mmCIF file of C-alpha atoms and ligand atoms in Angstrom:
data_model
loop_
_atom_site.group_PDB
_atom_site.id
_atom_site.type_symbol
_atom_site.label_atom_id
_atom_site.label_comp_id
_atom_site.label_asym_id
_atom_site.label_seq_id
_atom_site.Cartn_x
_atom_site.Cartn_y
_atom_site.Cartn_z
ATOM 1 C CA UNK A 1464 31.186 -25.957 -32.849
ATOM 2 C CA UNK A 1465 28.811 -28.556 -32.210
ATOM 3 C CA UNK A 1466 27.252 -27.648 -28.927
ATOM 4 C CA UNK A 1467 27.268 -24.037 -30.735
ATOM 5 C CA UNK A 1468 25.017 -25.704 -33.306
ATOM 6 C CA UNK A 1469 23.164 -27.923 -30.525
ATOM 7 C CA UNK A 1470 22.107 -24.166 -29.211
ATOM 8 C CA UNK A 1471 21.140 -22.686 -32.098
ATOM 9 C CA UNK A 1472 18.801 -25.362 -33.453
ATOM 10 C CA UNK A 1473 17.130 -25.445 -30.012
ATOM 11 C CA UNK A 1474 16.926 -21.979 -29.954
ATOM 12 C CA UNK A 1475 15.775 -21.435 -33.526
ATOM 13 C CA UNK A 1476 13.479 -24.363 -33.572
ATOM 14 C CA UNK A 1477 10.502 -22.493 -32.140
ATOM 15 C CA UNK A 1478 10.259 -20.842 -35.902
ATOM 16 C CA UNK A 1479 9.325 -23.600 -37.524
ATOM 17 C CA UNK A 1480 5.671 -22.693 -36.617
ATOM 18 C CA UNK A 1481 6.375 -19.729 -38.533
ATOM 19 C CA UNK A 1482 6.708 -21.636 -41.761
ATOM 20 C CA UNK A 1483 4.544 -23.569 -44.533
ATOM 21 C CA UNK A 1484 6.035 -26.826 -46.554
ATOM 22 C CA UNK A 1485 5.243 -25.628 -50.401
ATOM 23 C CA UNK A 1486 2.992 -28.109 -51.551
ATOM 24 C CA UNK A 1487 2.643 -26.843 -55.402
ATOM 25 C CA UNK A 1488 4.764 -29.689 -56.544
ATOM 26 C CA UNK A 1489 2.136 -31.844 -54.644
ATOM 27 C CA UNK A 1490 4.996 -34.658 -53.273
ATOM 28 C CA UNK A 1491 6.702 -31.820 -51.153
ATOM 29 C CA UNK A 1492 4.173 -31.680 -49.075
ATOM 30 C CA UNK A 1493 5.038 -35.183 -47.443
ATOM 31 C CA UNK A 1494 7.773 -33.078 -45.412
ATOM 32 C CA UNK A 1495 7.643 -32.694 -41.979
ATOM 33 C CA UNK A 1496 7.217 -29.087 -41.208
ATOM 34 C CA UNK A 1497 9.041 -29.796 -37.329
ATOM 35 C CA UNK A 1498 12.319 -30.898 -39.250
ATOM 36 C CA UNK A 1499 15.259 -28.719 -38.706
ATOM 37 C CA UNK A 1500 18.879 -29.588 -39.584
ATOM 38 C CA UNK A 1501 22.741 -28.151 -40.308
ATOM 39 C CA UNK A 1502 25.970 -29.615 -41.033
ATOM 40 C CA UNK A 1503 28.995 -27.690 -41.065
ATOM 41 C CA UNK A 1504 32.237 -28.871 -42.550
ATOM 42 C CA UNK A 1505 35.415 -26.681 -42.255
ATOM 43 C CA UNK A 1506 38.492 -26.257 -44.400
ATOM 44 C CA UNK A 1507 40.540 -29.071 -42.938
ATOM 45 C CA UNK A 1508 37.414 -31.741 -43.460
ATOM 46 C CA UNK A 1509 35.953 -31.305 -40.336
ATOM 47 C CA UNK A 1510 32.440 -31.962 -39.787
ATOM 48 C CA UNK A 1511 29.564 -30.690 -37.486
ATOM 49 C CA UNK A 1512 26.046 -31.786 -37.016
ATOM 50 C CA UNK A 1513 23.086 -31.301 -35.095
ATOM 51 C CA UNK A 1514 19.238 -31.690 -35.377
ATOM 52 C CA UNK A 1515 17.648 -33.828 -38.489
ATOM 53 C CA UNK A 1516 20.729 -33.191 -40.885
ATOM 54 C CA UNK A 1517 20.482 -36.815 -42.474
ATOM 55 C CA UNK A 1518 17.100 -36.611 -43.409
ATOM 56 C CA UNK A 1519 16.890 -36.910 -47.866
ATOM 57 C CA UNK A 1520 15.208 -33.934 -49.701
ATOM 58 C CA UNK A 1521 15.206 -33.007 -53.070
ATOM 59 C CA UNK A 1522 17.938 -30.124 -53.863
ATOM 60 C CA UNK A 1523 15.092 -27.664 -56.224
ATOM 61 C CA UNK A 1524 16.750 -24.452 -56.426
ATOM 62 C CA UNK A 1525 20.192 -25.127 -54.804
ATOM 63 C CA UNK A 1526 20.557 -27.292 -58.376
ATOM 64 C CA UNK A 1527 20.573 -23.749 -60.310
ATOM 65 C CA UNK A 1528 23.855 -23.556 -59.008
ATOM 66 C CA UNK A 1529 25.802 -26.565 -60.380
ATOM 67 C CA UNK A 1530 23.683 -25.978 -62.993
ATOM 68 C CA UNK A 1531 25.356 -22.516 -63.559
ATOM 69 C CA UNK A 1532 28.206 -23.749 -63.200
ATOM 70 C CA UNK A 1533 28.392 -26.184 -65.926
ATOM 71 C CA UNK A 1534 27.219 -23.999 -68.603
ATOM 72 C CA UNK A 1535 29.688 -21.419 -67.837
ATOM 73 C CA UNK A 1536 32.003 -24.314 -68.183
ATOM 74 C CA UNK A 1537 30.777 -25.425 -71.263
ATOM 75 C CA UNK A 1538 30.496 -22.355 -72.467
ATOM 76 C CA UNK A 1539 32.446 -19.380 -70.897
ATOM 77 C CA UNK A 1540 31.072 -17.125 -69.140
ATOM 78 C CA UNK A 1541 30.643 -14.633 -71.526
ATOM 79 C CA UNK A 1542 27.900 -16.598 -73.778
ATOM 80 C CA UNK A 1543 26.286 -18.041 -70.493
ATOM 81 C CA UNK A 1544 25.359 -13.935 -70.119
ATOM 82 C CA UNK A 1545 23.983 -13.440 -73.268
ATOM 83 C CA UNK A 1546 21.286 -15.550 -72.535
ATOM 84 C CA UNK A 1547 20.773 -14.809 -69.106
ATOM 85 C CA UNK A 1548 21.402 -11.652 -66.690
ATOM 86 C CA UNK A 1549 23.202 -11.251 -63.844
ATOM 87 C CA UNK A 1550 20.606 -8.805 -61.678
ATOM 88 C CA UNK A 1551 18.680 -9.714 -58.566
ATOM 89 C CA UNK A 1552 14.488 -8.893 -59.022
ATOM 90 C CA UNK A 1553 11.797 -8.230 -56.189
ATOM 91 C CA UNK A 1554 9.390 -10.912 -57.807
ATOM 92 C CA UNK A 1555 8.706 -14.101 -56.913
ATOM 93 C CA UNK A 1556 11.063 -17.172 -58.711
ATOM 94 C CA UNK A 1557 8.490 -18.907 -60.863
ATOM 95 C CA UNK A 1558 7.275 -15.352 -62.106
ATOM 96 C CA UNK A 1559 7.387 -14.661 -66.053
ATOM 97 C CA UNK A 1560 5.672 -11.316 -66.416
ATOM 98 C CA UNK A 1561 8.862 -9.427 -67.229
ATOM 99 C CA UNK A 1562 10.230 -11.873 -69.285
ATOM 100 C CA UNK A 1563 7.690 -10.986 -71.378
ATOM 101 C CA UNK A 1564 7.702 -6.652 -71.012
ATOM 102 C CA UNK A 1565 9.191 -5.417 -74.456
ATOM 103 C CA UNK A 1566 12.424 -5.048 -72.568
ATOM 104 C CA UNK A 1567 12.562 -7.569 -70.807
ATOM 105 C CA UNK A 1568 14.528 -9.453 -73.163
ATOM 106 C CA UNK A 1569 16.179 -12.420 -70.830
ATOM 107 C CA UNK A 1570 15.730 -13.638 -67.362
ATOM 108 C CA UNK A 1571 17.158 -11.462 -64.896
ATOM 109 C CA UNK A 1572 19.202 -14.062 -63.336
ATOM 110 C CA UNK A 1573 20.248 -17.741 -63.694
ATOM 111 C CA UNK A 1574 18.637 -18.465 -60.009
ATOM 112 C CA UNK A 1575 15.157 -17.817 -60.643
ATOM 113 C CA UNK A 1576 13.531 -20.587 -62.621
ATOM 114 C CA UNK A 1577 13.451 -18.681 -66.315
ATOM 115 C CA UNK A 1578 17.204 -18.099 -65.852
ATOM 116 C CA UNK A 1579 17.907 -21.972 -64.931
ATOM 117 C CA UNK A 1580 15.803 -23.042 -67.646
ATOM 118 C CA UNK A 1581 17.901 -21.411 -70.061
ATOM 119 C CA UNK A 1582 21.600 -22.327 -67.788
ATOM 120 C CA UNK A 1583 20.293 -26.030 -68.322
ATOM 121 C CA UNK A 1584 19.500 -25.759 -71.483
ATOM 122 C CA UNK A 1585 23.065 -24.665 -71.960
ATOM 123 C CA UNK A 1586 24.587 -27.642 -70.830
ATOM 124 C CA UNK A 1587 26.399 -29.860 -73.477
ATOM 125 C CA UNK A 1588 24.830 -33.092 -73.851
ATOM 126 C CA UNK A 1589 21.698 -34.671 -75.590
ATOM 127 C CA UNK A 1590 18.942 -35.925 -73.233
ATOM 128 C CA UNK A 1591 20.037 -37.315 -70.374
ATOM 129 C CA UNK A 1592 23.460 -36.681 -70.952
ATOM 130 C CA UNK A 1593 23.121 -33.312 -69.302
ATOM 131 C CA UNK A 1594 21.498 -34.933 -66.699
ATOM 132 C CA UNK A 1595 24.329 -37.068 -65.923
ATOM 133 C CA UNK A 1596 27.176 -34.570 -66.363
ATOM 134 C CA UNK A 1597 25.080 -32.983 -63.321
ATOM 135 C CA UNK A 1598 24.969 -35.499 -61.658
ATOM 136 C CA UNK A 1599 28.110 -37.124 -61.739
ATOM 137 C CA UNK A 1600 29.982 -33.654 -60.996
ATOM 138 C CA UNK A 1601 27.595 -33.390 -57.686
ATOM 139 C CA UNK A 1602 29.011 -37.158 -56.909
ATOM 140 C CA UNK A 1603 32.453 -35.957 -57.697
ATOM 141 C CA UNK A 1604 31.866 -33.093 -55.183
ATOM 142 C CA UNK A 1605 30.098 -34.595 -52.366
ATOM 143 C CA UNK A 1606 32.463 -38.047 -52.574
ATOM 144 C CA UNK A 1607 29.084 -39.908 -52.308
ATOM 145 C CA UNK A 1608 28.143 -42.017 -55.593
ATOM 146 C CA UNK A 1609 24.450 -42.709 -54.395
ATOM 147 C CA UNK A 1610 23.351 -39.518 -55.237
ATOM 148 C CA UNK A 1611 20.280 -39.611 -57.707
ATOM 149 C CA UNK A 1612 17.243 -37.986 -58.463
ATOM 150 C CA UNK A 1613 13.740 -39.068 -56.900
ATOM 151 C CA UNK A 1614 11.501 -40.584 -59.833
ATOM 152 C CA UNK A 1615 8.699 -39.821 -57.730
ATOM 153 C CA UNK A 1616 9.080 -35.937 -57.359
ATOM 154 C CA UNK A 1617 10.757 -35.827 -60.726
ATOM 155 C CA UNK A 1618 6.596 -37.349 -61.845
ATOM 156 C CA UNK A 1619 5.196 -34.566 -59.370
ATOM 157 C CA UNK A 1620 7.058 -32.283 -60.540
ATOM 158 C CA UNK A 1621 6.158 -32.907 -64.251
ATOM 159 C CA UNK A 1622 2.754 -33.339 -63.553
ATOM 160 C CA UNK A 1623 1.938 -30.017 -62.246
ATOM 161 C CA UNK A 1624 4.932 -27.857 -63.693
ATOM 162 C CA UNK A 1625 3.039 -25.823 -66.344
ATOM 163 C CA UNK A 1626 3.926 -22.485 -64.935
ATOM 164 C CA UNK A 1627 7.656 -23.757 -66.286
ATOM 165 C CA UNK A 1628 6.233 -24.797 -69.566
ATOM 166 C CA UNK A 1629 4.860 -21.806 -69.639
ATOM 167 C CA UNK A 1630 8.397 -19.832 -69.131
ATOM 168 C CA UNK A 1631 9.835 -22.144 -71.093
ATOM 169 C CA UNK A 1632 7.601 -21.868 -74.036
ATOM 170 C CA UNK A 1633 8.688 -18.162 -73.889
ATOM 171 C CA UNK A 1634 11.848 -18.226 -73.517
ATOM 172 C CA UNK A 1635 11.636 -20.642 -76.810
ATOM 173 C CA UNK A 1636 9.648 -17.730 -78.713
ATOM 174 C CA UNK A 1637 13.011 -15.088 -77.550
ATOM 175 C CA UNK A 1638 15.119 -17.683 -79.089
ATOM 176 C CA UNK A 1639 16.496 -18.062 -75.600
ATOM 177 C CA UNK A 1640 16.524 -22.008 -75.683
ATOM 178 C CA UNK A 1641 16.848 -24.415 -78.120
ATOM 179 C CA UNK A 1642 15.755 -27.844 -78.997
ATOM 180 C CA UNK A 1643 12.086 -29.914 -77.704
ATOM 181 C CA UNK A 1644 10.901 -28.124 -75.046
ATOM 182 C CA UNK A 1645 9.953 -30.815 -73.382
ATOM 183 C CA UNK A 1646 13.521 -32.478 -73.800
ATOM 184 C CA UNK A 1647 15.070 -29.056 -71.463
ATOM 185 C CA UNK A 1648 11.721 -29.404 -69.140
ATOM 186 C CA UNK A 1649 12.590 -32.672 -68.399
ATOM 187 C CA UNK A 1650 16.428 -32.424 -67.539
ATOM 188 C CA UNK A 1651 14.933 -29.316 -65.462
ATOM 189 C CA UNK A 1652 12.517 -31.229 -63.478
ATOM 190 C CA UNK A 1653 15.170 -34.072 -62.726
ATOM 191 C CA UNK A 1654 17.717 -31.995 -61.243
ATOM 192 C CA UNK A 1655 15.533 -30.406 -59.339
ATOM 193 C CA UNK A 1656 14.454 -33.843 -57.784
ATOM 194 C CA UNK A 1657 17.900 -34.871 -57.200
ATOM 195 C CA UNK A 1658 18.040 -36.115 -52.788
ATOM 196 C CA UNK A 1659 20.358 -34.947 -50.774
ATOM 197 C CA UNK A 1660 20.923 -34.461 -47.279
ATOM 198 C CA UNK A 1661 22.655 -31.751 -45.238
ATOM 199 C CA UNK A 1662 26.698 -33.064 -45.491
ATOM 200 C CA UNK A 1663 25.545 -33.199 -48.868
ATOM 201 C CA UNK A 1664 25.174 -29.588 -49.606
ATOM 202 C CA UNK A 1665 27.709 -28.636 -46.722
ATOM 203 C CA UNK A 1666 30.085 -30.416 -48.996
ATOM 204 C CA UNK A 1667 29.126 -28.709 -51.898
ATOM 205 C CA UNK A 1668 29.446 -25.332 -49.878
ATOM 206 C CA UNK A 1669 33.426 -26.423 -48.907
ATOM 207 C CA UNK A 1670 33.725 -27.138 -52.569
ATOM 208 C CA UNK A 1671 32.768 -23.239 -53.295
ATOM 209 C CA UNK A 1672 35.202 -22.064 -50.124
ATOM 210 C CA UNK A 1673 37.586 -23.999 -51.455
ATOM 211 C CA UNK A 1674 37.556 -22.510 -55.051
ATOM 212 C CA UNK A 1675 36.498 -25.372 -57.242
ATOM 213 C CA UNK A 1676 38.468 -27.980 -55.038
ATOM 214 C CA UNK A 1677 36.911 -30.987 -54.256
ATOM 215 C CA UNK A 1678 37.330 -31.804 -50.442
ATOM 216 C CA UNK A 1679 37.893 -35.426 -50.316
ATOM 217 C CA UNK A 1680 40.203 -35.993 -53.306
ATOM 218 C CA UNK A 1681 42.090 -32.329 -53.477
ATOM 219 C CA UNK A 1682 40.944 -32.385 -57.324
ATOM 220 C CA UNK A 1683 40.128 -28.980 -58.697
ATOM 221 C CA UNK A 1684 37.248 -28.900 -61.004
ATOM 222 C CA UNK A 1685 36.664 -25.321 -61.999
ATOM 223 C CA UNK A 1686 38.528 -22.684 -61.968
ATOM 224 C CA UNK A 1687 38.759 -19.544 -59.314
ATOM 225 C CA UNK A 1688 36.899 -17.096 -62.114
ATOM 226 C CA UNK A 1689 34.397 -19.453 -62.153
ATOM 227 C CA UNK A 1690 33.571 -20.152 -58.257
ATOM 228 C CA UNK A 1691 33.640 -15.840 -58.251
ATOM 229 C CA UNK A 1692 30.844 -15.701 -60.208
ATOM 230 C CA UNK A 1693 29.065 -18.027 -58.632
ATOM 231 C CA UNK A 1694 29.648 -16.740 -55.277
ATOM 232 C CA UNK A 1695 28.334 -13.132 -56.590
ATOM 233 C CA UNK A 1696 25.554 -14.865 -58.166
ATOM 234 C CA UNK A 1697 24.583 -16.627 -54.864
ATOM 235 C CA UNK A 1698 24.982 -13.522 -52.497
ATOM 236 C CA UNK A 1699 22.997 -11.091 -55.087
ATOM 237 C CA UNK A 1700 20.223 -13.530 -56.718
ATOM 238 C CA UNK A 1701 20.709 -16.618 -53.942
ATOM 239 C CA UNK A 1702 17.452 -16.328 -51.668
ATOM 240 C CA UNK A 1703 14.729 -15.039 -53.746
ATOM 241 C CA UNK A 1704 13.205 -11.373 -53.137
ATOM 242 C CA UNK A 1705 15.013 -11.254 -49.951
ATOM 243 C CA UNK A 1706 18.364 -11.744 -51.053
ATOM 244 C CA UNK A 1707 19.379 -8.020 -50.397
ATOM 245 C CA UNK A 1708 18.293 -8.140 -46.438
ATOM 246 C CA UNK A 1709 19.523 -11.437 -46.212
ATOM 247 C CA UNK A 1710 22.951 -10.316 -47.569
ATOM 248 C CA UNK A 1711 22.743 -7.886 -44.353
ATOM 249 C CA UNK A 1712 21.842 -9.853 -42.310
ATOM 250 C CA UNK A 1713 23.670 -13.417 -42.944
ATOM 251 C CA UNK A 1714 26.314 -12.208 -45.651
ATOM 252 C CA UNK A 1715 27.218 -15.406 -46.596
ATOM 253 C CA UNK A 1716 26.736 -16.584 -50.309
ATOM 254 C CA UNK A 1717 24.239 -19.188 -49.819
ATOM 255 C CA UNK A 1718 21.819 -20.190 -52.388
ATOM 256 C CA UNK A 1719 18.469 -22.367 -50.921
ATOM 257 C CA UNK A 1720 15.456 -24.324 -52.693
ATOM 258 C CA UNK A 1721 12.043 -24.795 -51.793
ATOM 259 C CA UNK A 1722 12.279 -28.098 -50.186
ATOM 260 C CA UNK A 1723 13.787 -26.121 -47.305
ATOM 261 C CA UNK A 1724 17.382 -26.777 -48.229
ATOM 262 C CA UNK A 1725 19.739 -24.063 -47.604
ATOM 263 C CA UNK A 1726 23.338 -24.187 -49.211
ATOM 264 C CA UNK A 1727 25.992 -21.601 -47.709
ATOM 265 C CA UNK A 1728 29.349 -21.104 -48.370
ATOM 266 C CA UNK A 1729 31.823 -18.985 -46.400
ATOM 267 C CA UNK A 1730 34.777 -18.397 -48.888
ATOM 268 C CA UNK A 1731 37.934 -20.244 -47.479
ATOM 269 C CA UNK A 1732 36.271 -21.080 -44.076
ATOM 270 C CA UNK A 1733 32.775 -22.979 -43.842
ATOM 271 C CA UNK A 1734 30.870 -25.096 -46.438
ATOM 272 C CA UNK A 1735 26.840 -25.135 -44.865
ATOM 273 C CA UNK A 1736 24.104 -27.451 -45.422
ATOM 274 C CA UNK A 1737 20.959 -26.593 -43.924
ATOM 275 C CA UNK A 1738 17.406 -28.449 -43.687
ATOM 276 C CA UNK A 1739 13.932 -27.197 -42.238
ATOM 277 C CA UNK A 1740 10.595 -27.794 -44.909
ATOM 278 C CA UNK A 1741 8.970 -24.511 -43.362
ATOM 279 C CA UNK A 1742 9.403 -21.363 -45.568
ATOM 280 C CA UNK A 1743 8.649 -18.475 -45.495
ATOM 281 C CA UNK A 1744 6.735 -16.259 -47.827
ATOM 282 C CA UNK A 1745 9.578 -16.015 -49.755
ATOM 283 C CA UNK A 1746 10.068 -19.652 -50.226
ATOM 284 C CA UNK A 1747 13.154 -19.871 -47.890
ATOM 285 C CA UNK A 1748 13.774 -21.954 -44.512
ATOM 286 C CA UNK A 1749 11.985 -19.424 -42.116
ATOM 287 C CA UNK A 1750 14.063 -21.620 -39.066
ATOM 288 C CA UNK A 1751 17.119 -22.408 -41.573
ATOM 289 C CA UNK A 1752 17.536 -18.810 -41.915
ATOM 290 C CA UNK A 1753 17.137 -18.093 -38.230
ATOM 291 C CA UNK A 1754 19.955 -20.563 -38.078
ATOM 292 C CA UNK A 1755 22.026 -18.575 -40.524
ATOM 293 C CA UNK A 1756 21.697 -15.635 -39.284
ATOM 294 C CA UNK A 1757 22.931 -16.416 -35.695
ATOM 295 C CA UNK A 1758 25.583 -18.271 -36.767
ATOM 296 C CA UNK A 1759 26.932 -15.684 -38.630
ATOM 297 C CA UNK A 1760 26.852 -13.169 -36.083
ATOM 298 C CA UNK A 1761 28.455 -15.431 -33.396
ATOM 299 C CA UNK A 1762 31.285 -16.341 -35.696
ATOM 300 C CA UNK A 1763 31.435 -13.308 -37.492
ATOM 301 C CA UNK A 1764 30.894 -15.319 -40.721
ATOM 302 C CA UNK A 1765 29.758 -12.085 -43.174
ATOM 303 C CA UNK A 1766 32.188 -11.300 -45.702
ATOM 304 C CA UNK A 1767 30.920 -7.527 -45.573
ATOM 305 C CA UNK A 1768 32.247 -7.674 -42.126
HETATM 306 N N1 LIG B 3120 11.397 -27.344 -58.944
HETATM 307 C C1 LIG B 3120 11.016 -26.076 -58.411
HETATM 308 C C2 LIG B 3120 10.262 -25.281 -59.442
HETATM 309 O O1 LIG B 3120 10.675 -25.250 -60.544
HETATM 310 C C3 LIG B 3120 12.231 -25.350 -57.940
HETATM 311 C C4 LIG B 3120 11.884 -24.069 -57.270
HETATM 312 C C5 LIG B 3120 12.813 -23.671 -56.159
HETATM 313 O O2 LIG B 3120 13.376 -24.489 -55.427
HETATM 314 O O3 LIG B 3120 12.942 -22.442 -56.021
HETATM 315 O O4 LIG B 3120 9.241 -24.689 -59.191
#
């Protein structure tokens, strides 16, 4: 496995001129666009590494997940759904036109920024007690008690997000949210700065595979309906407007942010953490998904397979 992953981050490498670092949250754009990373951790605890995979970045979109994850928790999934839908859109993740359309009465989906809004609104907890719910479930998952969130892109973020205020201002108006908006805003804009590396989200990944178990202590946190959903969620909604081609051409339920994180998650097999700043024009890793893409042919990692 690891001269396997040796190859393909030499090989894929050469797409990293492909890519841009997003630079709307201004601090992102500190990242070197050359950086490319991937852990892999198997079943039995296993891990694999090759490239820049302990390099820290901030987690953005991958959070929607957890995020998800607790409110369905909190609240069953059946209430989560009321406020949020469950169906992939061809527009970009920070985009709010439909949410406004006369029927477009929720987000479409909990992984594109109107739909996390409202899933972290949904958390139980006042403040920054849904911040630390997130965060010490993410600890719990990854075995590593020094994750926190960057103060610094947490400011950047809050600085320039007012295309979320904006969402979030309508999604107040639908009666989607409750409470100060800038109380949800906030929570929002921390968990999206929250650092990680690669065995970071690799480990999060196993913790999918493995239904809700956590790999280090065997504890189960959530149950199998739960990590389903999620899954589904990930494979249909997971990579932007390109989840559909990605799900032909990686099938693996992976989920990525726009720090150029990607987190994948082969069910019972793999958990994958992948790293490289350069994205595409849909806001994913243009040489993480290269990455992807051949390791899931040469292991035959698609579950439509
Ligand atoms: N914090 C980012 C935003 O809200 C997250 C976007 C992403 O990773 O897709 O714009």
């Amino acid at each position: 496995m690891k001269e396997l992953l040796d190859r393909l981050i030499e090989k894929n490498k050469v797409l990293v001129k492909q890519g841009k670092i997003a630079n709307y949250i201004p601090l992102l754009g500190n990242a070197n666009p050359k950086d490319l990373g991937i852990c892999v951790i198997d079943s039995l605890g296993n891990l694999y590494s090759s490239g820049i995979y302990d390099k820290k970045f901030t987690i953005q979109s991958i959070s929607k997940v957890i995020a998800l994850m607790l409110a369905i928790m909190d609240h069953g999934e059946e209430e989560v759904f009321l406020k949020v839908g469950m169906e992939s859109i061809d527009e970009p993740f920070n985009s709010l036109y439909k949410l406004d359309l006369p029927h477009g009465h929720k987000p479409a989906n909990p992984m594109i920024n109107a739909g996390a809004i409202v899933t972290t609104s949904l958390i139980r907890g006042n403040g920054d007690e849904k911040l630390n719910r997130l965060l010490e479930i993410l600890r719990k998952i990854t075995n590593n008690e020094n994750i926190n969130y960057s103060k610094e892109v947490y400011q950047s973020e809050k600085t320039t997000g007012d295309r979320n205020r904006a969402i979030a201002f309508l999604l107040k108006s639908k009666g989607l949210i409750d409470g100060e908006i800038e109380e949800v805003l906030d929570i929002y804009f921390k968990q999206c700065s929250i650092e990680v590396d690669c065995q970071d989200i690799a480990k999060i990944g196993i913790f999918l595979a493995n239904k809700g178990r956590v790999l280090d202590t065997g504890e189960k946190l959530v149950d199998n309906r739960t990590i389903s959903t999620l899954m589904a969620i990930m494979t249909t909604c997971g990579m932007y407007d390109f989840s559909g081609e990605y799900a032909i051409k990686v099938g693996i339920p992976s989920k990525s942010g726009v720090s150029g994180g990607i987190l994948a998650s082969v069910p019972n097999k793999y958990g994958i953490g992948v790293y490289g700043p350069a994205l595409d024009k849909h806001g994913n890793s243009v040489a993480g998904y290269g990455i992807l893409k051949d390791l899931s042919q040469e292991l035959e990692l698609s579950i439509f397979v």
